[in-house]
Amino acid sequence: MKLIHILLNKSVLPMLACTLLFLIQPASAQQTGKKKFRGTVTTQENEPVIGATINVKGGTGTVTDVSGSFTVEAEDGASVSISSIGFESKELVLKGNEPVSVRLDKSYRNLNDVVVVGYGTVKKKDLTGSVALVNVGDAKKNASYDVAKMLQGQAAGISVHGSGEPGGYVQIKIRGTTTFGANSPLFVIDGVPVDAPYDFSPNDIESIQVLKDASAAAIYGSRAATGVIIITTRKGKQGPVRVNFNSYVGVQEVPRKISLTNREQYQKIVSAAEINAGLSLAPANDPANPSYVSDINTDWQKEALKQGLIQDHNVGLSGGTENISYNASLGYFNQTGTQEGPQKYDRYTLNTNLQGKKGRFSYGVKAAYTQSKKGNYAATNGHAVFGGVVTSMLTAIPTVPVYDPSRLGGYGGSDQVKNRAISANVVGINNLVNDYSDRNRFLGNVWGEIEVLKNLKYRLNASYDRTDYENSHFEPRFDMGYYYLNTQYYMYLQYGHSNTSLLEHTLTYALQKGKHKIDFLAGMTYQEDRNEWMSATATDTTDLDFHTFAAVSRANAKGVTSWKGAAALYSMLGRINYNYDDRYLLTANFRRDGSSKFTPANRYGNFVGFAAAWNISNEKFFKLPSFISSLKLRGGYGVLGNQTALGYYDYQSYINNSTNYLFGDQLAVGSTTVSVTDPTLKWESTTTTNVALDMGLFKEKLSFTVEYYNRLSKDIITAIPIPYSVGSFPQTLTTNAASLKNSGLEFTLTYRDHIGALNYTINANAYTLKNRVEKLGGRNNPVYGSGSKTEVGREVGELFGYVTEGIFQSTDDIGKHATQDQSGGIKPGDIKYKDMNGDGAITDADRAYLGSAIPKFYYGLNVSASYKNFDLSFFWQGNMGSKVNNGVYSALMAGQYGNAHTDELNYWTPANTNTNVPRPLINDINNGRFSDRFVQSGSYVKLQNAQIGYTLPESTLGRTHVFRSLRMYISGLNLVTITRYKGYDPDFISDGLFNRGFDYGSFPNPRTVMFGVQLGL
């Protein structure tokens, strides 16, 4: 609501309205010597073409309405061009007084489509680098607040994983892991580089291009090693004022439940575990004890999971004249969680674009503002919620109630003596603990371009990106049982802001002589990043319900800390595009980056990219079959830099100037280095090589691309261990140490055709990914993670643990096997592990690789069709060949005091020996080892989206004299999942670089059913 308050009180809306009225006025002015021409534009099936552009050469233009009709002012004999996306353009001469009737043919040739690349545009047919064009219409059918999530399965080479948490993090990678730091790509929105797009509304997006190789991305230098995603937002177009309203509302729920034990089953397992450990039964589980629980049977999934709501509303205003155009939109997004509690994500967005031209001078202004609030799920300061809200919810015991008025706070909890279980009440924590994050972000951009000489243009671009944020956490006093007891109020508050300023100067020159075309680009950029925050904490027994630090009575109960940082990046760049007769294409990119994150001696890095393409289909001496309409062979090579793994001052050592030293009998004050750094730190570099074949068949009805890529990252910045005797803290040295390689094949296929009034399109993409660690630095010691190992010659984060070979059935069986426990604690019913090295003892040396956490094959399939006023679409997505360390399943099969999966009921007993589930045992040290017991297939196929829509006929809308277009649709998301995975969702967040494929409770993606409206005025 702050945004609305700002709009009303700061007079932004009145100013915007006045500006638009000023812009609109010239479009309606009468001009002498002209007359009105009327006409209609239809398809070959006599359907109206809505929104077709009518351009009068040397004059003004307009667009067609919902009936395909238009009216334009022009002189008699004037030439006019009619164009619309998806149709072949036509030109005609306006004469006489009769209405003009134009029929457009469908076009499957998109080779002349303009593709946005770094600092410019290029026609698709002239592309030399690896650039993926995302179908924005398909992507927008995946309802999300974050465009990164919407890209899942939409283009080859992009892997995306998200969760169902409102406003939650989305993990996105292009062609695998290239660094040990952040692997997210660089996003460029309307020419402004940003780190992440989640603050901006997807409704405003007009086009998305993904730069995947060095030849395409080298122009962005050090920020492009992990790939570049270029986003262009909607701009105004010549014509009358147009109002667009897009809205959807949907309900969400977790699509599947995990089979958990009820009260009696839980008590049976825990009692068996206690008996096996030689313990007495917990009173709550002992029928002979007065404290036995028989009247409580809490189904925590039923109590904690609920139906959520998702909604998105956006209104846009656009229009313009021949010299100036505008677009403005206002949006609201809201998503409530599917776990019990007040947590939700709210976001208000405002986006404006203005561009114009006066003679040789062009200019543009962009301003975007976002205000968001995210309520965070269960977290406490002094009491860990083990495994997060998902795992804690599942392992919560059924013998504890959700609510208990007798306890402080009113929520149930376990008892140390009665239940003996640490059981988190996530419903209580979600509702009692107040944790939220507020963000306010402004992105501003202004540019001007002047044609100094013919085809020589100078452009000045300036942008400012600022985020102000507040993180707040408040805990009241509460009693939710054993371990979850809070005797003091706790409060944490952090205020901070970060901003990025960017100034760019570029010169472009286009030269054409005969069959030769050359485009030149040269430029300089300066970027400055600043980050600053201050935080405060307080604990007190005094009531802090007003959430103010002034209420804290004890001064020593409060603490304040702060931090500031700044970094700068200075760059020089250049590019040459050469085209000979549309047959031979060459591209060369260069960028020199200088970063303040490095020492002056290693501050600058040079990054280049080269690409070439051969349009075989344009060769006169090479006769292709008639069904091949286009054929291009292309390849590229380049080197990109990276510094994302570095902090602002990682090359600087820190000194403790309060160190004392004894000289003789005197104590002298001195200083010592407390952290060792590497002053020779230099840029990471990623070398990419790719070769591709682009083919168009049957007049581009079918287009196909196959591409091989190879990326080698060297001098990767990582922390390697150093001896404790050095006296450094931490006991690691950040240096250039590692090397990674990623390679694979990418396939993209599109088929478009129509049968009468039935139009259909099939978009499919797939790719493979092979990862290999070439170097780890130092002595190349392997890096161990949670059930994983990373070593030279294998991939990052490969699953690593023990190999099981059944269950011990007798003491004789134990005696014949390799020793697993020197204390003799192994009994019949325990897991038997394989002696991999044959030394007669089960030790860490017997662990083995258990599978790849990286899928071997990714794919996505979009199918859409329309018949007259109806449209239908499906989107399938998935991957194959990955393994998952199912930490949730491991926690539910532990045989301890927490609740269990029903699979645990099949535990070994002398009467039940035909099982692979070991005996439950309190304080077990053998059966819970990470092994292939908990490794499951992560392969899946999902029906991510299905949508059916209906567009009202123009004959109906025409009677209103108000509506230009109206489409209504029903959509379902995450409808079907085909998998053998035993967790909530095989598509989960796992961004731990060395802990890949480790699912310890990622928030499950919800199933969504929603209704939407798209309205044009």
JSON list of C-alpha atoms in Angstrom, two decimals, residues 43-222:
[
{"chain": "A", "resi": 43, "resn": "THR", "atom": "CA", "xyz": [-6.41, -14.04, -42.73]},
{"chain": "A", "resi": 44, "resn": "GLN", "atom": "CA", "xyz": [-6.87, -16.41, -45.67]},
{"chain": "A", "resi": 45, "resn": "GLU", "atom": "CA", "xyz": [-9.63, -18.04, -43.58]},
{"chain": "A", "resi": 46, "resn": "ASN", "atom": "CA", "xyz": [-11.37, -14.62, -43.43]},
{"chain": "A", "resi": 47, "resn": "GLU", "atom": "CA", "xyz": [-10.61, -14.17, -39.72]},
{"chain": "A", "resi": 48, "resn": "PRO", "atom": "CA", "xyz": [-9.77, -10.62, -38.61]},
{"chain": "A", "resi": 49, "resn": "VAL", "atom": "CA", "xyz": [-6.14, -9.79, -37.86]},
{"chain": "A", "resi": 50, "resn": "ILE", "atom": "CA", "xyz": [-6.24, -7.80, -34.65]},
{"chain": "A", "resi": 51, "resn": "GLY", "atom": "CA", "xyz": [-3.45, -5.32, -33.97]},
{"chain": "A", "resi": 52, "resn": "ALA", "atom": "CA", "xyz": [-1.95, -5.37, -37.47]},
{"chain": "A", "resi": 53, "resn": "THR", "atom": "CA", "xyz": [0.30, -2.36, -38.08]},
{"chain": "A", "resi": 54, "resn": "ILE", "atom": "CA", "xyz": [-0.65, 0.01, -40.91]},
{"chain": "A", "resi": 55, "resn": "ASN", "atom": "CA", "xyz": [2.26, 2.29, -41.85]},
{"chain": "A", "resi": 56, "resn": "VAL", "atom": "CA", "xyz": [1.94, 5.08, -44.41]},
{"chain": "A", "resi": 57, "resn": "LYS", "atom": "CA", "xyz": [5.29, 5.87, -46.01]},
{"chain": "A", "resi": 58, "resn": "GLY", "atom": "CA", "xyz": [6.22, 9.40, -45.08]},
{"chain": "A", "resi": 59, "resn": "GLY", "atom": "CA", "xyz": [3.14, 9.72, -42.91]},
{"chain": "A", "resi": 60, "resn": "THR", "atom": "CA", "xyz": [1.46, 8.41, -39.79]},
{"chain": "A", "resi": 61, "resn": "GLY", "atom": "CA", "xyz": [0.13, 4.97, -39.02]},
{"chain": "A", "resi": 62, "resn": "THR", "atom": "CA", "xyz": [-2.40, 3.02, -37.03]},
{"chain": "A", "resi": 63, "resn": "VAL", "atom": "CA", "xyz": [-3.36, -0.50, -35.97]},
{"chain": "A", "resi": 64, "resn": "THR", "atom": "CA", "xyz": [-6.40, -2.65, -36.72]},
{"chain": "A", "resi": 65, "resn": "ASP", "atom": "CA", "xyz": [-9.18, -3.07, -34.16]},
{"chain": "A", "resi": 66, "resn": "VAL", "atom": "CA", "xyz": [-10.94, -6.23, -32.98]},
{"chain": "A", "resi": 67, "resn": "SER", "atom": "CA", "xyz": [-12.75, -6.59, -36.30]},
{"chain": "A", "resi": 68, "resn": "GLY", "atom": "CA", "xyz": [-9.55, -6.16, -38.30]},
{"chain": "A", "resi": 69, "resn": "SER", "atom": "CA", "xyz": [-10.69, -2.71, -39.42]},
{"chain": "A", "resi": 70, "resn": "PHE", "atom": "CA", "xyz": [-8.59, 0.43, -39.67]},
{"chain": "A", "resi": 71, "resn": "THR", "atom": "CA", "xyz": [-8.85, 4.06, -40.66]},
{"chain": "A", "resi": 72, "resn": "VAL", "atom": "CA", "xyz": [-5.79, 6.01, -41.79]},
{"chain": "A", "resi": 73, "resn": "GLU", "atom": "CA", "xyz": [-5.19, 9.52, -43.11]},
{"chain": "A", "resi": 74, "resn": "ALA", "atom": "CA", "xyz": [-3.04, 9.75, -46.23]},
{"chain": "A", "resi": 75, "resn": "GLU", "atom": "CA", "xyz": [-2.72, 11.44, -49.57]},
{"chain": "A", "resi": 76, "resn": "ASP", "atom": "CA", "xyz": [-4.23, 9.77, -52.60]},
{"chain": "A", "resi": 77, "resn": "GLY", "atom": "CA", "xyz": [-1.64, 7.46, -54.17]},
{"chain": "A", "resi": 78, "resn": "ALA", "atom": "CA", "xyz": [0.33, 7.00, -50.95]},
{"chain": "A", "resi": 79, "resn": "SER", "atom": "CA", "xyz": [2.08, 3.68, -50.32]},
{"chain": "A", "resi": 80, "resn": "VAL", "atom": "CA", "xyz": [1.15, 1.75, -47.21]},
{"chain": "A", "resi": 81, "resn": "SER", "atom": "CA", "xyz": [2.61, -1.40, -45.63]},
{"chain": "A", "resi": 82, "resn": "ILE", "atom": "CA", "xyz": [0.56, -3.85, -43.60]},
{"chain": "A", "resi": 83, "resn": "SER", "atom": "CA", "xyz": [2.34, -6.17, -41.18]},
{"chain": "A", "resi": 84, "resn": "SER", "atom": "CA", "xyz": [1.55, -8.39, -38.25]},
{"chain": "A", "resi": 85, "resn": "ILE", "atom": "CA", "xyz": [3.52, -10.94, -36.28]},
{"chain": "A", "resi": 86, "resn": "GLY", "atom": "CA", "xyz": [3.12, -14.38, -37.82]},
{"chain": "A", "resi": 87, "resn": "PHE", "atom": "CA", "xyz": [2.08, -13.09, -41.25]},
{"chain": "A", "resi": 88, "resn": "GLU", "atom": "CA", "xyz": [3.80, -12.11, -44.46]},
{"chain": "A", "resi": 89, "resn": "SER", "atom": "CA", "xyz": [3.87, -8.32, -44.90]},
{"chain": "A", "resi": 90, "resn": "LYS", "atom": "CA", "xyz": [2.10, -6.67, -47.82]},
{"chain": "A", "resi": 91, "resn": "GLU", "atom": "CA", "xyz": [2.38, -3.29, -49.51]},
{"chain": "A", "resi": 92, "resn": "LEU", "atom": "CA", "xyz": [-0.30, -1.49, -51.54]},
{"chain": "A", "resi": 93, "resn": "VAL", "atom": "CA", "xyz": [-1.19, 1.94, -52.91]},
{"chain": "A", "resi": 94, "resn": "LEU", "atom": "CA", "xyz": [-4.17, 3.87, -51.52]},
{"chain": "A", "resi": 95, "resn": "LYS", "atom": "CA", "xyz": [-6.45, 5.16, -54.25]},
{"chain": "A", "resi": 96, "resn": "GLY", "atom": "CA", "xyz": [-10.11, 6.02, -54.69]},
{"chain": "A", "resi": 97, "resn": "ASN", "atom": "CA", "xyz": [-12.83, 5.97, -52.11]},
{"chain": "A", "resi": 98, "resn": "GLU", "atom": "CA", "xyz": [-13.62, 2.27, -51.81]},
{"chain": "A", "resi": 99, "resn": "PRO", "atom": "CA", "xyz": [-12.67, 0.39, -48.61]},
{"chain": "A", "resi": 100, "resn": "VAL", "atom": "CA", "xyz": [-9.43, -1.56, -48.82]},
{"chain": "A", "resi": 101, "resn": "SER", "atom": "CA", "xyz": [-9.53, -5.31, -48.28]},
{"chain": "A", "resi": 102, "resn": "VAL", "atom": "CA", "xyz": [-6.24, -7.04, -47.41]},
{"chain": "A", "resi": 103, "resn": "ARG", "atom": "CA", "xyz": [-5.64, -10.74, -46.80]},
{"chain": "A", "resi": 104, "resn": "LEU", "atom": "CA", "xyz": [-2.39, -11.77, -45.13]},
{"chain": "A", "resi": 105, "resn": "ASP", "atom": "CA", "xyz": [-0.68, -15.10, -45.59]},
{"chain": "A", "resi": 106, "resn": "LYS", "atom": "CA", "xyz": [0.71, -16.93, -42.59]},
{"chain": "A", "resi": 107, "resn": "SER", "atom": "CA", "xyz": [4.47, -16.68, -42.34]},
{"chain": "A", "resi": 108, "resn": "TYR", "atom": "CA", "xyz": [6.67, -19.40, -40.96]},
{"chain": "A", "resi": 109, "resn": "ARG", "atom": "CA", "xyz": [9.82, -17.54, -41.89]},
{"chain": "A", "resi": 110, "resn": "ASN", "atom": "CA", "xyz": [11.19, -15.90, -38.78]},
{"chain": "A", "resi": 111, "resn": "LEU", "atom": "CA", "xyz": [14.70, -15.47, -40.11]},
{"chain": "A", "resi": 112, "resn": "ASN", "atom": "CA", "xyz": [14.21, -11.73, -40.38]},
{"chain": "A", "resi": 113, "resn": "ASP", "atom": "CA", "xyz": [13.10, -11.44, -36.78]},
{"chain": "A", "resi": 114, "resn": "VAL", "atom": "CA", "xyz": [15.28, -9.03, -34.83]},
{"chain": "A", "resi": 115, "resn": "VAL", "atom": "CA", "xyz": [17.25, -10.59, -31.98]},
{"chain": "A", "resi": 116, "resn": "VAL", "atom": "CA", "xyz": [18.56, -8.47, -29.13]},
{"chain": "A", "resi": 117, "resn": "VAL", "atom": "CA", "xyz": [22.22, -9.17, -28.35]},
{"chain": "A", "resi": 118, "resn": "GLY", "atom": "CA", "xyz": [24.74, -7.28, -26.26]},
{"chain": "A", "resi": 119, "resn": "TYR", "atom": "CA", "xyz": [24.70, -3.54, -27.08]},
{"chain": "A", "resi": 120, "resn": "GLY", "atom": "CA", "xyz": [22.68, -3.99, -30.23]},
{"chain": "A", "resi": 121, "resn": "THR", "atom": "CA", "xyz": [20.40, -6.12, -32.38]},
{"chain": "A", "resi": 122, "resn": "VAL", "atom": "CA", "xyz": [20.87, -8.52, -35.26]},
{"chain": "A", "resi": 123, "resn": "LYS", "atom": "CA", "xyz": [18.54, -10.42, -37.56]},
{"chain": "A", "resi": 124, "resn": "LYS", "atom": "CA", "xyz": [18.10, -14.05, -36.69]},
{"chain": "A", "resi": 125, "resn": "LYS", "atom": "CA", "xyz": [19.47, -15.14, -40.06]},
{"chain": "A", "resi": 126, "resn": "ASP", "atom": "CA", "xyz": [22.69, -13.23, -39.31]},
{"chain": "A", "resi": 127, "resn": "LEU", "atom": "CA", "xyz": [23.38, -14.85, -35.94]},
{"chain": "A", "resi": 128, "resn": "THR", "atom": "CA", "xyz": [26.78, -16.44, -35.55]},
{"chain": "A", "resi": 129, "resn": "GLY", "atom": "CA", "xyz": [26.86, -17.12, -31.81]},
{"chain": "A", "resi": 130, "resn": "SER", "atom": "CA", "xyz": [24.84, -19.45, -29.62]},
{"chain": "A", "resi": 131, "resn": "VAL", "atom": "CA", "xyz": [21.69, -17.48, -28.79]},
{"chain": "A", "resi": 132, "resn": "ALA", "atom": "CA", "xyz": [18.43, -19.08, -27.66]},
{"chain": "A", "resi": 133, "resn": "LEU", "atom": "CA", "xyz": [15.19, -17.24, -28.38]},
{"chain": "A", "resi": 134, "resn": "VAL", "atom": "CA", "xyz": [12.59, -17.95, -25.71]},
{"chain": "A", "resi": 135, "resn": "ASN", "atom": "CA", "xyz": [8.94, -18.04, -26.71]},
{"chain": "A", "resi": 136, "resn": "VAL", "atom": "CA", "xyz": [7.64, -15.51, -24.20]},
{"chain": "A", "resi": 137, "resn": "GLY", "atom": "CA", "xyz": [4.03, -16.55, -24.74]},
{"chain": "A", "resi": 138, "resn": "ASP", "atom": "CA", "xyz": [4.83, -20.11, -23.69]},
{"chain": "A", "resi": 139, "resn": "ALA", "atom": "CA", "xyz": [6.97, -18.97, -20.76]},
{"chain": "A", "resi": 140, "resn": "LYS", "atom": "CA", "xyz": [4.25, -16.72, -19.36]},
{"chain": "A", "resi": 141, "resn": "LYS", "atom": "CA", "xyz": [1.84, -19.63, -19.06]},
{"chain": "A", "resi": 142, "resn": "ASN", "atom": "CA", "xyz": [3.95, -20.82, -16.10]},
{"chain": "A", "resi": 143, "resn": "ALA", "atom": "CA", "xyz": [2.59, -18.53, -13.42]},
{"chain": "A", "resi": 144, "resn": "SER", "atom": "CA", "xyz": [5.39, -17.23, -11.22]},
{"chain": "A", "resi": 145, "resn": "TYR", "atom": "CA", "xyz": [6.61, -14.01, -9.68]},
{"chain": "A", "resi": 146, "resn": "ASP", "atom": "CA", "xyz": [10.10, -14.72, -11.08]},
{"chain": "A", "resi": 147, "resn": "VAL", "atom": "CA", "xyz": [10.95, -14.87, -14.79]},
{"chain": "A", "resi": 148, "resn": "ALA", "atom": "CA", "xyz": [13.79, -17.27, -13.95]},
{"chain": "A", "resi": 149, "resn": "LYS", "atom": "CA", "xyz": [11.28, -19.91, -12.84]},
{"chain": "A", "resi": 150, "resn": "MET", "atom": "CA", "xyz": [9.25, -19.35, -16.01]},
{"chain": "A", "resi": 151, "resn": "LEU", "atom": "CA", "xyz": [12.27, -20.31, -18.14]},
{"chain": "A", "resi": 152, "resn": "GLN", "atom": "CA", "xyz": [12.24, -23.91, -16.89]},
{"chain": "A", "resi": 153, "resn": "GLY", "atom": "CA", "xyz": [12.25, -26.21, -19.92]},
{"chain": "A", "resi": 154, "resn": "GLN", "atom": "CA", "xyz": [11.83, -23.35, -22.39]},
{"chain": "A", "resi": 155, "resn": "ALA", "atom": "CA", "xyz": [15.29, -23.45, -23.99]},
{"chain": "A", "resi": 156, "resn": "ALA", "atom": "CA", "xyz": [18.09, -25.95, -24.38]},
{"chain": "A", "resi": 157, "resn": "GLY", "atom": "CA", "xyz": [21.03, -25.52, -22.04]},
{"chain": "A", "resi": 158, "resn": "ILE", "atom": "CA", "xyz": [19.11, -23.89, -19.19]},
{"chain": "A", "resi": 159, "resn": "SER", "atom": "CA", "xyz": [18.41, -25.74, -15.94]},
{"chain": "A", "resi": 160, "resn": "VAL", "atom": "CA", "xyz": [15.98, -24.22, -13.47]},
{"chain": "A", "resi": 161, "resn": "HIS", "atom": "CA", "xyz": [14.88, -25.41, -10.04]},
{"chain": "A", "resi": 162, "resn": "GLY", "atom": "CA", "xyz": [12.49, -23.67, -7.69]},
{"chain": "A", "resi": 163, "resn": "SER", "atom": "CA", "xyz": [10.27, -24.36, -4.73]},
{"chain": "A", "resi": 164, "resn": "GLY", "atom": "CA", "xyz": [6.74, -23.64, -3.63]},
{"chain": "A", "resi": 165, "resn": "GLU", "atom": "CA", "xyz": [7.77, -21.13, -0.99]},
{"chain": "A", "resi": 166, "resn": "PRO", "atom": "CA", "xyz": [6.13, -17.74, -1.69]},
{"chain": "A", "resi": 167, "resn": "GLY", "atom": "CA", "xyz": [8.86, -15.43, -2.93]},
{"chain": "A", "resi": 168, "resn": "GLY", "atom": "CA", "xyz": [11.40, -18.26, -2.60]},
{"chain": "A", "resi": 169, "resn": "TYR", "atom": "CA", "xyz": [14.78, -18.53, -4.27]},
{"chain": "A", "resi": 170, "resn": "VAL", "atom": "CA", "xyz": [15.03, -19.83, -7.86]},
{"chain": "A", "resi": 171, "resn": "GLN", "atom": "CA", "xyz": [18.19, -21.61, -8.98]},
{"chain": "A", "resi": 172, "resn": "ILE", "atom": "CA", "xyz": [19.14, -21.16, -12.64]},
{"chain": "A", "resi": 173, "resn": "LYS", "atom": "CA", "xyz": [22.25, -22.29, -14.52]},
{"chain": "A", "resi": 174, "resn": "ILE", "atom": "CA", "xyz": [23.31, -22.13, -18.16]},
{"chain": "A", "resi": 175, "resn": "ARG", "atom": "CA", "xyz": [25.32, -25.07, -19.45]},
{"chain": "A", "resi": 176, "resn": "GLY", "atom": "CA", "xyz": [26.30, -26.34, -16.03]},
{"chain": "A", "resi": 177, "resn": "THR", "atom": "CA", "xyz": [28.58, -25.23, -13.22]},
{"chain": "A", "resi": 178, "resn": "THR", "atom": "CA", "xyz": [31.43, -22.94, -14.24]},
{"chain": "A", "resi": 179, "resn": "THR", "atom": "CA", "xyz": [32.65, -21.55, -10.91]},
{"chain": "A", "resi": 180, "resn": "PHE", "atom": "CA", "xyz": [32.69, -22.32, -7.19]},
{"chain": "A", "resi": 181, "resn": "GLY", "atom": "CA", "xyz": [30.97, -18.99, -6.58]},
{"chain": "A", "resi": 182, "resn": "ALA", "atom": "CA", "xyz": [27.57, -17.85, -7.84]},
{"chain": "A", "resi": 183, "resn": "ASN", "atom": "CA", "xyz": [26.57, -19.69, -11.03]},
{"chain": "A", "resi": 184, "resn": "SER", "atom": "CA", "xyz": [23.48, -17.65, -11.84]},
{"chain": "A", "resi": 185, "resn": "PRO", "atom": "CA", "xyz": [23.64, -15.88, -15.21]},
{"chain": "A", "resi": 186, "resn": "LEU", "atom": "CA", "xyz": [23.79, -12.15, -15.71]},
{"chain": "A", "resi": 187, "resn": "PHE", "atom": "CA", "xyz": [20.40, -10.62, -16.49]},
{"chain": "A", "resi": 188, "resn": "VAL", "atom": "CA", "xyz": [20.21, -7.53, -18.69]},
{"chain": "A", "resi": 189, "resn": "ILE", "atom": "CA", "xyz": [16.89, -5.68, -18.59]},
{"chain": "A", "resi": 190, "resn": "ASP", "atom": "CA", "xyz": [16.48, -3.05, -21.29]},
{"chain": "A", "resi": 191, "resn": "GLY", "atom": "CA", "xyz": [20.23, -2.70, -21.51]},
{"chain": "A", "resi": 192, "resn": "VAL", "atom": "CA", "xyz": [20.81, -2.51, -17.74]},
{"chain": "A", "resi": 193, "resn": "PRO", "atom": "CA", "xyz": [22.78, -5.37, -16.12]},
{"chain": "A", "resi": 194, "resn": "VAL", "atom": "CA", "xyz": [21.11, -6.71, -12.96]},
{"chain": "A", "resi": 195, "resn": "ASP", "atom": "CA", "xyz": [21.98, -9.66, -10.73]},
{"chain": "A", "resi": 196, "resn": "ALA", "atom": "CA", "xyz": [18.47, -11.14, -10.50]},
{"chain": "A", "resi": 197, "resn": "PRO", "atom": "CA", "xyz": [15.09, -10.38, -12.10]},
{"chain": "A", "resi": 198, "resn": "TYR", "atom": "CA", "xyz": [12.75, -11.44, -9.28]},
{"chain": "A", "resi": 199, "resn": "ASP", "atom": "CA", "xyz": [11.79, -7.87, -8.38]},
{"chain": "A", "resi": 200, "resn": "PHE", "atom": "CA", "xyz": [10.28, -7.20, -11.80]},
{"chain": "A", "resi": 201, "resn": "SER", "atom": "CA", "xyz": [6.91, -8.30, -13.17]},
{"chain": "A", "resi": 202, "resn": "PRO", "atom": "CA", "xyz": [7.00, -10.93, -15.96]},
{"chain": "A", "resi": 203, "resn": "ASN", "atom": "CA", "xyz": [3.90, -9.23, -17.42]},
{"chain": "A", "resi": 204, "resn": "ASP", "atom": "CA", "xyz": [6.11, -6.42, -18.74]},
{"chain": "A", "resi": 205, "resn": "ILE", "atom": "CA", "xyz": [8.40, -8.72, -20.73]},
{"chain": "A", "resi": 206, "resn": "GLU", "atom": "CA", "xyz": [8.30, -8.56, -24.50]},
{"chain": "A", "resi": 207, "resn": "SER", "atom": "CA", "xyz": [11.27, -10.75, -25.48]},
{"chain": "A", "resi": 208, "resn": "ILE", "atom": "CA", "xyz": [13.94, -12.97, -23.89]},
{"chain": "A", "resi": 209, "resn": "GLN", "atom": "CA", "xyz": [17.23, -14.03, -25.45]},
{"chain": "A", "resi": 210, "resn": "VAL", "atom": "CA", "xyz": [19.83, -16.27, -23.83]},
{"chain": "A", "resi": 211, "resn": "LEU", "atom": "CA", "xyz": [23.50, -15.79, -24.75]},
{"chain": "A", "resi": 212, "resn": "LYS", "atom": "CA", "xyz": [25.19, -19.11, -24.08]},
{"chain": "A", "resi": 213, "resn": "ASP", "atom": "CA", "xyz": [28.66, -18.96, -25.60]},
{"chain": "A", "resi": 214, "resn": "ALA", "atom": "CA", "xyz": [31.64, -16.61, -25.46]},
{"chain": "A", "resi": 215, "resn": "SER", "atom": "CA", "xyz": [31.23, -15.36, -29.03]},
{"chain": "A", "resi": 216, "resn": "ALA", "atom": "CA", "xyz": [27.78, -14.01, -28.09]},
{"chain": "A", "resi": 217, "resn": "ALA", "atom": "CA", "xyz": [28.43, -13.01, -24.49]},
{"chain": "A", "resi": 218, "resn": "ALA", "atom": "CA", "xyz": [32.05, -11.77, -24.57]},
{"chain": "A", "resi": 219, "resn": "ILE", "atom": "CA", "xyz": [30.81, -8.23, -25.05]},
{"chain": "A", "resi": 220, "resn": "TYR", "atom": "CA", "xyz": [29.71, -8.38, -21.38]},
{"chain": "A", "resi": 221, "resn": "GLY", "atom": "CA", "xyz": [33.15, -9.58, -20.31]},
{"chain": "A", "resi": 222, "resn": "SER", "atom": "CA", "xyz": [33.61, -10.57, -16.69]}
]
